[in-house]
Amino acid sequence: MGKSQKKKSMRRHNPMRVPDSHLPKGLASASETSSKAEAILPIIQKMEGTDAAERKWACVAVSNLIQNDPSTRRLLQGKNIVGALITRLTDSEEEVVIEAVGALRNLCIDGGYDICAEMYNKSVLVPLRTFVPKISATLSQYLDGPKNAPENAQKLVCEFADNVITILWCLSETSNKALTAINEMKLIPFLMSFLAAPEKIPLPPITAAAQCLYVLTDDNYPAIADVRSDSGYITCLMAVINPDENLPNGKSPEANPRAVTLRVLAAGILRNVSPIPPPSAASAIDIDKDICLPQLQPVLASISLADASASVLQLVAQQTSLPDVEKLSLKNTPKSDHKSPVEIELERLEGRLRTVQLALEILTGACATLPDPDPDIPPGQNDEDDEGDEDIAEEDADDETPDIDMAIDDASPDSNTPAQTLPALVAPLLALIQPTTLSFPPLAAPSPHPPTTSALSAIHLAALECLNNIFLPLVRGGPADAVGGRAVWDSVWAALGAVGTQTGLGQERRRAVWEVAAGVLWGVASVCRGTLEPKPEQVQALMALCDGAAADAQLRVKCIGALESLAQNPAFVDANATIAAYLLSMLPTGSAPSPAGTEPMLQAASSLIDIYSDEDAPWDANFRTGGFLAQLAGSIDGVKKAVRAIDRRKEGGRELRRRGEEVRDNLAAFVEYRRGLGL
């Protein structure tokens, strides 16, 4: 339960760049909130016209209009801009095709799942399939000798390839159907050809190819098998990891943040395809300890989110508006990636933030308790194994205290991670969970730069997930380590105080931060049991979070677990009574079922047993004077009924039933034990 695992149902690594959940649904509302609604019709008309220059102009205008403008993007979607752009991919004029691909790429990045799904459903892969061999042939000619390559080779190898690969990357994260279709394209040799020529190809298409490879090798056996099948691919990835050799264009990593991103991606790809089979020399390397940690640790410590936020605010204040569509000349139409110096700097800062987010994602996976077995299991051979794996995962999930052991040590039992590594990781993580002024703007005052806000909030969330997995070794083992646990506890609460509790459309990230933080709090409270002060405002916040999560049993269990540990501080007997009364309110009474739901109710019962298992504890007076024994005894029949009602056929049902039977038996035995004491 305590571990942050990959969520296969949501494959996308990068969330929507310009969130739009706060906007009302429907074309009418989009038209009302867009300042460029009048420009839509001319764009659609010109895109379908007979003049190639006008068609190109229309494609460029789409890219310019949607930048940081979700209302206009939605309005264009309502006018079937996706279908119109896909039609232009088979245009007779190559320049129109290139600009159409650029516009689709920008829609993918800014629009997220919905637009990507629409593109897939409208068969965007059909023309994209024809582009891949064309780019490959041009790339071969270009690498053999630029002078012998076609006149437009530089554009095809760089700009066009970058856009095509980015679309494929985004589509791969859209759905399993899209991923299956892209698997059939056998893209691994195509993508690796970019990483294999860092001296001759600019960084943008190389980084795009690495991004696509990273996504394709995430829990996707066909792509993993293709990478493993050629030891040259592993050698190429190892060369990218090495900061002293084969850096693209001979630049140092500090000279271009994209080079840092590329190395982080290479580390992630190697981790995705591990274990690496012989005869590759990398087969003997511990990917997590020897590659991921050395690559990711400096990235986490390389940026101050507060400074980045301040820089963005300064740049936004300097920013001039993009050219109005009406003022664009057909003769001097800017490229779809035309950007001012301020916009370039804003994108550079956003890129650095996204690299930190990516590093956190990889590190969280490296620190997860359970290894993901899917990459090693060929399709068609995993049905029975998956069932067993789910049982193991669910068994861990239902443990009474969160299992958040550091998996890096588990993966390498014969080689200990240096003691200084963990504090060095936790310090930047605690810094990365602290919000800035741009992280969670109120709905009444929208962000002046939504991409930065999206990146910052994603970093806070990812840092909490990573922290959830790696802090335990710092606080496990004794009172001295508990001091480190209290520091984590205080830092998380400081972050939550800055995040706030505003709810509603557009504030989903606030809620997500609280949900992940609850797991961290549960873990810290468990390992610092009896030493944390149960501050009334924190106890009430956990109760409120639990009460507000009626549809999220897992979140309620985390809150209950944290409250259980807070109740066991001998210096705060009153807090124990408050928490106990809250937990007792979750138990069934007479014929009334639990108001909290079965799984939270079971956790509450288990927590009460643990809290009052020692009749000599200072807080046991609350148990005796509050009549808790009678309340627990009166809940037994209701607990039995709830356990019998658990449907074992549902996902997780068998394990929940097993857990329920265990709690039911423990509760009956505990009641008998306390009765026998006669206190």
XYZ file of C-alpha atoms in Angstrom:
679
model
C 0.000 0.000 0.000
C 2.758 2.422 0.886
C 4.522 2.022 -2.429
C 3.936 4.166 -5.472
C 3.667 1.741 -8.385
C 3.227 2.396 -12.102
C -0.345 2.926 -13.194
C -0.775 0.984 -16.396
C -4.249 2.346 -17.008
C -2.762 5.821 -17.359
C 0.270 5.455 -19.553
C 1.040 9.078 -20.260
C 4.304 10.199 -18.692
C 3.738 13.885 -19.348
C 0.372 15.317 -18.315
C -1.507 17.816 -20.426
C 0.849 20.727 -20.976
C -1.902 23.353 -20.811
C -4.608 21.984 -18.474
C -8.178 22.787 -19.451
C -10.287 20.925 -16.884
C -11.413 24.268 -15.441
C -13.139 25.224 -18.685
C -16.852 24.530 -19.174
C -17.725 21.878 -21.718
C -19.187 22.632 -25.150
C -18.405 24.764 -28.185
C -20.469 27.699 -26.987
C -18.427 28.086 -23.803
C -15.173 27.623 -25.735
C -16.234 30.373 -28.112
C -17.049 32.667 -25.197
C -13.710 32.102 -23.442
C -11.521 32.270 -26.565
C -10.247 35.673 -27.694
C -9.512 34.311 -31.156
C -12.852 32.742 -32.057
C -13.248 34.953 -35.144
C -10.031 33.567 -36.633
C -11.244 29.958 -36.676
C -13.444 30.052 -39.791
C -10.790 31.673 -42.064
C -8.293 29.023 -40.952
C -10.625 26.145 -41.789
C -11.518 27.711 -45.159
C -7.897 28.335 -46.156
C -6.786 24.877 -45.017
C -9.243 23.315 -47.456
C -8.556 25.806 -50.259
C -6.807 25.337 -53.587
C -3.896 27.671 -52.890
C -0.931 25.809 -51.353
C 0.372 29.001 -49.727
C -2.960 29.486 -47.950
C -3.028 25.862 -46.807
C 0.443 26.258 -45.362
C -0.593 29.531 -43.705
C -3.578 27.813 -42.092
C -1.402 25.027 -40.622
C 0.990 27.588 -39.167
C -1.894 29.618 -37.770
C -3.182 26.581 -35.865
C 0.168 26.190 -34.110
C 0.259 29.866 -33.200
C -3.342 30.034 -32.033
C -3.280 27.067 -29.647
C -0.156 28.084 -27.756
C -1.154 28.302 -24.067
C -4.769 28.758 -25.155
C -6.963 25.749 -24.273
C -10.189 27.585 -25.167
C -9.106 28.150 -28.757
C -7.755 24.609 -28.950
C -11.150 23.262 -27.903
C -12.879 25.502 -30.411
C -10.631 24.239 -33.202
C -11.312 20.673 -32.116
C -15.010 21.333 -32.430
C -14.439 22.417 -36.028
C -12.642 19.119 -36.826
C -9.199 20.667 -37.038
C -7.656 17.248 -36.363
C -9.357 15.709 -39.371
C -8.445 18.680 -41.549
C -4.771 18.485 -40.565
C -4.643 14.717 -41.115
C -6.009 15.313 -44.621
C -3.150 17.744 -45.235
C -0.627 14.984 -44.439
C -1.251 13.702 -47.975
C -1.090 17.172 -49.521
C 0.638 17.494 -52.888
C 2.896 20.253 -51.505
C 5.655 19.082 -49.200
C 5.773 22.363 -47.250
C 2.097 21.980 -46.371
C 2.744 18.430 -45.137
C 5.639 19.600 -42.977
C 3.595 22.388 -41.376
C 0.592 20.078 -40.874
C 2.797 17.591 -39.007
C 4.116 20.437 -36.866
C 0.579 21.561 -36.003
C -0.485 18.009 -35.107
C 2.592 17.618 -32.959
C 1.753 20.806 -31.040
C -1.832 19.637 -30.585
C -0.535 16.339 -29.153
C 1.732 18.072 -26.669
C -0.814 20.683 -25.565
C -3.982 18.614 -25.788
C -3.146 15.332 -24.119
C -5.192 12.149 -24.293
C -8.346 13.438 -25.940
C -6.667 14.869 -29.011
C -4.279 11.928 -29.313
C -7.206 9.512 -29.162
C -9.027 11.537 -31.814
C -5.972 11.434 -34.053
C -5.694 7.682 -33.692
C -9.395 7.173 -34.375
C -9.089 9.305 -37.502
C -6.264 7.079 -38.798
C -3.319 9.442 -38.412
C -1.036 6.386 -38.348
C -1.792 5.627 -41.996
C 0.192 8.602 -43.386
C 2.715 8.455 -40.522
C 3.654 4.923 -41.594
C 4.681 6.266 -44.991
C 6.817 8.999 -43.418
C 9.027 6.651 -41.390
C 10.779 4.914 -44.340
C 11.083 8.259 -46.127
C 12.828 9.807 -43.117
C 15.023 6.703 -42.747
C 16.160 6.850 -46.366
C 16.922 10.569 -46.126
C 18.738 10.063 -42.824
C 20.963 7.396 -44.402
C 21.820 9.703 -47.260
C 22.423 12.579 -44.873
C 24.757 10.540 -42.671
C 26.680 9.236 -45.678
C 27.327 12.788 -46.832
C 25.161 15.901 -46.502
C 26.251 17.103 -49.919
C 24.810 14.008 -51.594
C 21.517 14.211 -49.685
C 18.380 15.899 -51.045
C 18.139 19.657 -50.772
C 15.613 19.484 -47.917
C 17.450 16.704 -46.047
C 18.326 18.906 -43.069
C 14.666 19.830 -42.565
C 13.478 16.232 -42.959
C 16.099 14.827 -40.582
C 15.624 17.520 -37.966
C 12.319 19.379 -37.872
C 10.081 16.886 -39.697
C 11.505 13.801 -37.975
C 11.257 15.485 -34.572
C 7.558 16.221 -35.131
C 6.703 12.774 -36.523
C 8.495 10.973 -33.687
C 6.831 13.190 -31.068
C 3.389 12.340 -32.449
C 4.243 8.628 -32.312
C 5.507 9.066 -28.751
C 2.274 10.764 -27.635
C 0.070 8.243 -29.430
C 1.948 5.393 -27.728
C 0.726 6.694 -24.380
C -2.868 7.151 -25.497
C -4.266 3.628 -25.413
C -3.292 -0.002 -25.726
C -4.856 -0.062 -29.202
C -2.602 2.742 -30.365
C 0.404 1.119 -28.708
C -0.307 -2.195 -30.434
C -0.558 -0.472 -33.804
C 2.728 1.343 -33.223
C 4.393 -1.896 -32.113
C 3.489 -3.303 -35.531
C 5.487 -0.504 -37.157
C 8.731 -1.959 -35.665
C 10.149 1.463 -34.831
C 13.109 0.437 -32.668
C 15.749 0.383 -35.482
C 14.386 3.690 -36.805
C 14.565 5.376 -33.398
C 17.954 3.928 -32.507
C 19.404 5.276 -35.761
C 19.040 8.777 -34.324
C 20.738 7.920 -31.031
C 23.559 6.222 -32.914
C 24.631 9.396 -34.750
C 25.022 12.071 -32.053
C 27.914 13.802 -33.824
C 25.924 14.469 -37.012
C 22.329 15.024 -35.882
C 21.091 17.929 -33.747
C 19.783 17.235 -30.269
C 16.022 17.819 -30.757
C 15.288 14.772 -32.978
C 17.656 12.614 -30.915
C 15.851 13.588 -27.724
C 12.470 12.985 -29.363
C 13.638 9.513 -30.424
C 14.803 8.807 -26.860
C 11.461 9.998 -25.460
C 9.636 7.667 -27.832
C 11.925 4.761 -26.929
C 11.395 5.409 -23.242
C 7.630 5.238 -23.637
C 7.686 2.217 -25.956
C 9.890 0.215 -23.570
C 7.703 0.945 -20.531
C 5.921 -2.349 -19.748
C 5.763 -3.148 -23.470
C 7.363 -6.514 -24.215
C 7.612 -6.285 -28.036
C 9.703 -3.112 -27.873
C 11.762 -4.394 -24.949
C 12.553 -7.600 -26.845
C 13.608 -5.599 -29.917
C 16.028 -3.459 -27.881
C 17.453 -6.492 -26.084
C 17.917 -8.368 -29.337
C 20.748 -6.128 -30.536
C 23.688 -5.609 -28.198
C 24.637 -2.617 -30.333
C 21.557 -0.808 -29.086
C 22.630 -1.347 -25.481
C 26.140 -0.140 -26.320
C 24.647 2.974 -27.914
C 22.536 3.718 -24.835
C 25.529 3.206 -22.553
C 27.480 5.678 -24.686
C 24.750 8.269 -24.163
C 24.934 7.680 -20.407
C 28.649 8.447 -20.336
C 28.913 12.240 -20.026
C 32.471 12.289 -21.326
C 31.950 10.528 -24.628
C 29.671 10.841 -27.653
C 27.762 13.855 -26.434
C 25.680 15.221 -29.303
C 27.499 17.896 -31.279
C 30.447 17.733 -28.905
C 28.711 19.878 -26.289
C 29.168 19.456 -22.557
C 26.054 18.528 -20.581
C 26.000 21.960 -18.994
C 25.954 23.680 -22.389
C 22.557 22.292 -23.353
C 19.873 21.014 -20.949
C 18.663 18.680 -23.694
C 21.859 16.669 -23.246
C 20.933 16.139 -19.595
C 17.430 15.110 -20.636
C 18.908 12.677 -23.145
C 21.056 10.985 -20.500
C 18.104 10.732 -18.106
C 16.034 9.142 -20.865
C 18.829 6.697 -21.685
C 18.970 5.676 -18.026
C 15.211 5.177 -18.055
C 15.333 3.084 -21.238
C 18.079 0.864 -19.811
C 16.022 0.375 -16.685
C 12.938 -0.444 -18.745
C 14.766 -3.174 -20.691
C 16.663 -4.625 -17.743
C 17.740 -7.278 -17.026
C 20.005 -6.951 -20.011
C 20.983 -10.328 -21.446
C 24.538 -11.417 -22.295
C 26.742 -11.006 -24.249
C 26.304 -7.289 -23.565
C 28.798 -6.021 -20.998
C 25.906 -4.146 -19.401
C 24.370 -7.465 -18.323
C 26.683 -7.459 -15.285
C 25.779 -3.914 -14.251
C 23.274 -3.047 -11.536
C 21.210 -0.563 -13.546
C 19.555 1.040 -10.518
C 22.676 1.470 -8.386
C 25.328 2.044 -11.022
C 23.379 3.994 -13.651
C 20.075 5.406 -12.436
C 21.144 6.812 -9.074
C 24.354 8.493 -10.342
C 22.452 9.992 -13.287
C 19.336 11.101 -11.437
C 20.686 12.401 -8.145
C 22.451 15.442 -9.678
C 19.360 16.248 -11.740
C 17.168 16.430 -8.638
C 19.581 18.809 -6.960
C 20.214 20.899 -10.079
C 17.264 23.271 -9.879
C 15.558 25.582 -7.425
C 11.822 25.553 -8.112
C 11.398 28.905 -6.381
C 14.053 30.487 -8.621
C 12.565 28.869 -11.727
C 9.127 30.182 -10.801
C 10.476 33.691 -10.246
C 12.297 33.604 -13.597
C 9.124 32.555 -15.395
C 7.160 35.396 -13.845
C 9.835 37.870 -14.972
C 9.837 36.457 -18.497
C 6.039 36.515 -18.748
C 6.100 40.178 -17.756
C 8.465 40.834 -20.685
C 6.596 38.686 -23.165
C 5.025 40.311 -26.193
C 1.941 38.802 -27.756
C 2.227 36.466 -30.703
C 1.388 37.913 -34.134
C -2.337 38.151 -34.773
C -3.510 35.708 -37.393
C -5.010 38.577 -39.353
C -1.586 40.271 -39.579
C 0.316 37.247 -40.867
C 1.444 37.733 -44.413
C 1.118 34.806 -46.781
C 4.514 35.771 -48.197
C 6.263 35.961 -44.851
C 4.421 33.336 -42.866
C 6.495 32.372 -39.808
C 7.259 28.741 -39.239
C 4.993 26.815 -36.923
C 7.805 26.771 -34.364
C 8.499 30.509 -34.627
C 9.265 31.773 -31.128
C 10.460 34.995 -29.572
C 13.576 35.014 -27.347
C 11.322 35.152 -24.280
C 9.318 32.152 -25.487
C 12.514 30.220 -26.163
C 13.725 30.897 -22.623
C 10.346 29.899 -21.190
C 10.503 26.621 -23.089
C 14.067 26.058 -21.891
C 12.955 26.444 -18.281
C 9.955 24.203 -18.860
C 12.276 21.614 -20.408
C 14.468 21.633 -17.306
C 11.414 21.159 -15.108
C 10.142 18.272 -17.238
C 13.558 16.631 -17.009
C 13.354 16.782 -13.210
C 9.865 15.267 -13.421
C 11.176 12.476 -15.653
C 14.084 11.770 -13.296
C 11.644 11.513 -10.389
C 9.467 9.100 -12.336
C 12.399 6.812 -13.084
C 13.707 7.008 -9.533
C 10.266 6.183 -8.134
C 10.215 3.063 -10.272
C 13.727 2.143 -9.176
C 12.675 2.390 -5.543
C 9.392 0.488 -5.876
C 9.071 -2.578 -3.658
C 7.747 -4.943 -6.297
C 9.599 -5.491 -9.570
C 7.401 -5.310 -12.637
C 7.476 -8.772 -14.237
C 5.669 -7.883 -17.466
C 8.693 -6.938 -19.631
C 10.127 -10.417 -19.134
C 6.927 -12.265 -20.034
C 6.141 -12.697 -23.722
C 2.563 -12.003 -24.766
C 0.280 -14.993 -24.372
C 2.297 -16.474 -21.508
C 1.248 -14.207 -18.669
C -2.392 -14.927 -17.916
C -1.798 -17.371 -15.087
C 1.303 -15.577 -13.819
C -0.500 -12.232 -13.714
C -3.084 -13.683 -11.370
C -0.411 -14.806 -8.966
C 1.439 -11.504 -9.243
C -1.731 -9.613 -8.412
C -2.168 -11.782 -5.337
C 1.311 -10.901 -4.146
C 0.766 -7.207 -4.836
C -2.553 -7.183 -3.040
C -1.119 -9.081 -0.085
C 1.480 -6.355 0.338
C -1.217 -3.732 -0.142
C -3.257 -5.057 2.738
C -0.467 -5.219 5.321
C -1.319 -3.371 8.502
C 1.680 -1.088 8.136
C 2.840 0.253 4.789
C 5.564 -1.669 3.024
C 7.935 0.998 1.793
C 11.277 -0.742 1.906
C 13.983 0.596 -0.372
C 13.978 -1.738 -3.373
C 17.428 -0.663 -4.523
C 18.923 -2.596 -1.633
C 16.563 -5.512 -2.300
C 17.709 -5.686 -5.904
C 21.359 -5.833 -4.895
C 21.646 -7.737 -1.615
C 25.345 -8.300 -2.062
C 26.242 -4.645 -2.582
C 25.040 -2.024 -0.146
C 24.128 1.420 -1.331
C 26.472 3.974 0.294
C 24.992 5.351 3.495
C 25.289 8.913 2.241
C 23.167 8.247 -0.837
C 19.810 8.258 0.905
C 20.159 11.595 2.763
C 21.494 13.113 -0.452
C 18.334 11.995 -2.253
C 15.866 12.961 0.461
C 17.145 16.520 0.854
C 16.308 17.579 -2.737
C 13.052 15.617 -2.598
C 11.900 17.584 0.433
C 12.766 20.775 -1.458
C 10.900 19.601 -4.560
C 7.620 18.993 -2.715
C 7.406 22.616 -1.548
C 5.038 24.634 -3.780
C 5.932 27.927 -5.409
C 3.690 30.867 -6.272
C 3.048 29.309 -9.706
C 2.415 25.743 -8.571
C -1.250 25.898 -7.569
C -2.824 29.213 -8.578
C -6.407 29.740 -7.416
C -9.160 29.372 -9.963
C -9.986 33.053 -9.580
C -6.463 34.004 -10.709
C -5.332 31.561 -13.445
C -1.658 30.899 -14.020
C 0.166 33.464 -16.167
C 2.045 30.530 -17.745
C 0.053 27.272 -17.606
C 2.862 25.002 -18.943
C 5.094 25.984 -16.028
C 2.268 25.506 -13.548
C 1.564 22.050 -14.993
C 5.253 21.083 -14.782
C 5.693 22.392 -11.229
C 2.637 20.619 -9.836
C 3.694 17.415 -11.606
C 7.124 17.669 -9.940
C 5.607 18.099 -6.468
C 3.441 15.044 -7.060
C 6.286 12.931 -8.453
C 8.625 13.955 -5.619
C 6.057 12.831 -3.058
C 5.671 9.487 -4.836
C 9.434 9.053 -4.846
C 9.760 10.143 -1.230
C 7.102 7.639 -0.287
C 9.352 4.853 -1.557
C 12.761 5.810 -0.222
C 12.519 7.526 3.160
C 12.100 4.450 5.348
C 15.812 3.547 5.633
C 16.430 7.013 7.090
C 14.012 6.630 9.962
C 14.100 2.886 10.573
C 16.034 1.428 13.444
C 16.147 3.774 16.388
C 15.459 7.103 18.086
C 18.258 8.884 16.229
C 16.734 7.962 12.902
C 13.271 9.010 14.113
C 14.524 12.609 14.102
C 14.886 12.303 10.332
C 11.363 10.918 10.162
C 9.968 13.895 12.038
C 11.740 16.202 9.589
C 10.017 14.431 6.703
C 6.707 14.668 8.559
C 7.082 18.405 9.145
C 8.183 19.063 5.555
C 5.214 17.201 4.108
C 2.776 19.115 6.305
C 4.455 22.404 5.374
C 3.975 21.531 1.710
C 0.338 20.563 2.255
C -0.289 23.830 4.062
C 1.003 25.712 1.016
C -0.985 23.519 -1.397
C -4.224 24.248 0.415
C -7.554 22.511 0.095
C -9.313 24.444 -2.666
C -11.429 22.084 -4.738
C -13.291 22.281 -8.015
C -12.514 22.122 -11.708
C -8.914 23.055 -12.418
C -7.787 22.162 -8.897
C -7.383 18.409 -9.409
C -3.633 18.515 -8.776
C -4.168 19.851 -5.262
C -6.280 16.830 -4.465
C -3.757 14.469 -6.065
C -0.955 15.900 -3.895
C -2.997 15.266 -0.741
C -3.741 11.718 -1.865
C -0.074 10.840 -2.438
C 1.042 12.709 0.674
C -1.308 10.562 2.756
C 0.806 7.525 1.885
C 3.994 9.333 2.913
C 2.400 10.410 6.181
C 1.241 6.871 6.893
C 4.741 5.531 6.332
C 6.457 8.170 8.467
C 3.902 7.813 11.239
C 4.367 4.039 11.248
C 8.118 4.098 11.610
C 8.006 7.002 14.083
C 5.186 5.454 16.095
C 4.919 7.026 19.549
C 7.238 9.969 18.806
C 5.130 12.229 16.588
C 2.993 14.899 18.235
C -0.648 14.453 17.151
C -1.326 18.137 16.521
C -5.082 18.793 16.518
C -5.027 20.569 13.143
C -3.180 17.651 11.540
C -5.473 15.050 13.091
C -8.509 16.995 11.864
C -6.988 17.378 8.386
C -6.466 13.609 8.108
C -10.028 12.995 9.254
C -11.380 15.528 6.768
C -9.350 13.971 3.958
C -10.669 10.552 4.934
C -14.273 11.769 5.111
C -13.948 13.464 1.739
C -12.675 10.314 0.011
C -15.890 8.311 0.036
C -15.114 6.795 -3.362
C -11.436 6.103 -2.646
C -11.065 3.243 -0.183
C -7.274 3.162 -0.553
C -6.928 6.811 0.447
C -9.161 6.279 3.465
C -7.027 3.331 4.539
C -3.889 5.499 4.371
C -5.485 8.192 6.528
C -6.654 5.628 9.077
C -3.176 4.070 9.170
C -1.579 7.454 9.902
C -4.135 8.211 12.626
C -3.471 4.826 14.216
C 0.193 5.676 14.762
C -0.542 9.205 15.982
C -2.852 7.749 18.610
C 0.049 5.919 20.255
C 2.024 8.841 21.698
C 1.964 8.398 25.512
C 2.118 12.158 26.073
C -1.149 12.877 24.254
C -3.887 10.762 25.799
C -6.615 13.226 24.747
C -5.629 12.888 21.099
C -5.858 9.126 21.490
C -9.470 9.471 22.662
C -10.343 11.717 19.696
C -8.830 9.333 17.165
C -10.354 6.260 18.786
C -13.826 7.809 18.727
C -13.368 8.557 15.024
C -12.268 5.001 14.247
C -15.104 3.513 16.278
C -17.566 5.562 14.225
C -16.508 3.537 11.177
C -17.549 0.209 12.662
C -20.940 -1.380 11.996
C -23.490 -1.119 14.812
C -26.302 -3.599 15.259
C -27.991 -3.970 11.897
C -26.414 -0.800 10.444
C -23.433 -1.397 8.144
C -20.248 0.640 8.317
C -20.703 4.171 6.955
C -17.093 4.122 5.762
C -17.181 1.122 3.431
C -15.774 -2.361 3.914
C -12.054 -1.849 3.385
C -11.719 1.320 5.523
C -13.870 -0.346 8.196
C -11.521 -3.326 8.295
C -8.521 -1.005 8.611
C -10.257 0.905 11.441
C -10.972 -2.317 13.320
C -7.413 -3.511 12.854
C -6.070 -0.134 14.015
C -8.164 -0.185 17.177
C -6.845 -3.659 17.991
C -3.274 -2.448 17.554
C -3.789 0.753 19.564
C -5.262 -1.071 22.556
C -3.295 -4.301 22.411
C -1.269 -3.216 25.470
C -3.501 -2.730 28.483
C -0.613 -1.084 30.368
C -0.258 1.768 27.857
C -1.066 5.260 29.236
C -3.910 5.693 26.760
C -5.646 2.459 27.734
C -7.682 4.431 30.268
C -9.655 5.756 27.294
C -10.543 2.185 26.341
C -11.927 1.413 29.789
C -13.736 4.668 30.545
C -15.113 5.046 27.019
C -16.771 1.663 26.922
C -14.811 0.680 23.834
C -15.035 -3.042 24.628
C -18.820 -3.021 24.348
C -18.677 -1.086 21.081
C -16.164 -3.508 19.588
C -18.177 -6.506 20.735
C -21.308 -4.990 19.218
C -19.582 -4.617 15.838
C -18.531 -8.264 15.426
C -21.725 -9.453 13.727
C -21.642 -6.484 11.355
C -17.993 -7.165 10.499
C -18.821 -10.823 9.803
C -21.690 -9.801 7.522
C -19.512 -7.295 5.640
C -16.794 -9.909 5.126
C -19.286 -12.452 3.787
C -20.555 -9.834 1.313
C -17.122 -9.279 -0.281
C -17.308 -10.440 -3.901
C -14.234 -12.553 -4.604
C -14.882 -12.343 -8.335
C -14.137 -8.617 -8.438
C -10.614 -7.279 -8.884
C -8.819 -7.587 -5.538
C -11.848 -9.332 -4.042
C -10.096 -12.560 -3.075
C -7.361 -10.744 -1.210
C -9.787 -8.365 0.473
C -11.852 -11.362 1.579
C -8.747 -12.990 3.044
C -7.859 -9.756 4.807
C -11.411 -9.381 6.071
C -11.492 -12.898 7.511
C -8.221 -12.209 9.306
C -9.518 -8.965 10.863
C -12.823 -10.633 11.770
C -11.019 -13.413 13.640
C -8.614 -10.985 15.303
C -11.476 -8.786 16.443
C -13.351 -11.685 18.032
C -10.175 -12.906 19.740
C -9.323 -9.387 20.944
C -12.772 -8.902 22.486
C -12.451 -12.212 24.314
C -8.952 -11.270 25.489
C -10.073 -7.921 26.885
C -13.069 -9.495 28.547
C -10.780 -11.999 30.169
C -8.676 -9.211 31.679
C -11.677 -8.004 33.627
C -10.483 -4.392 33.558
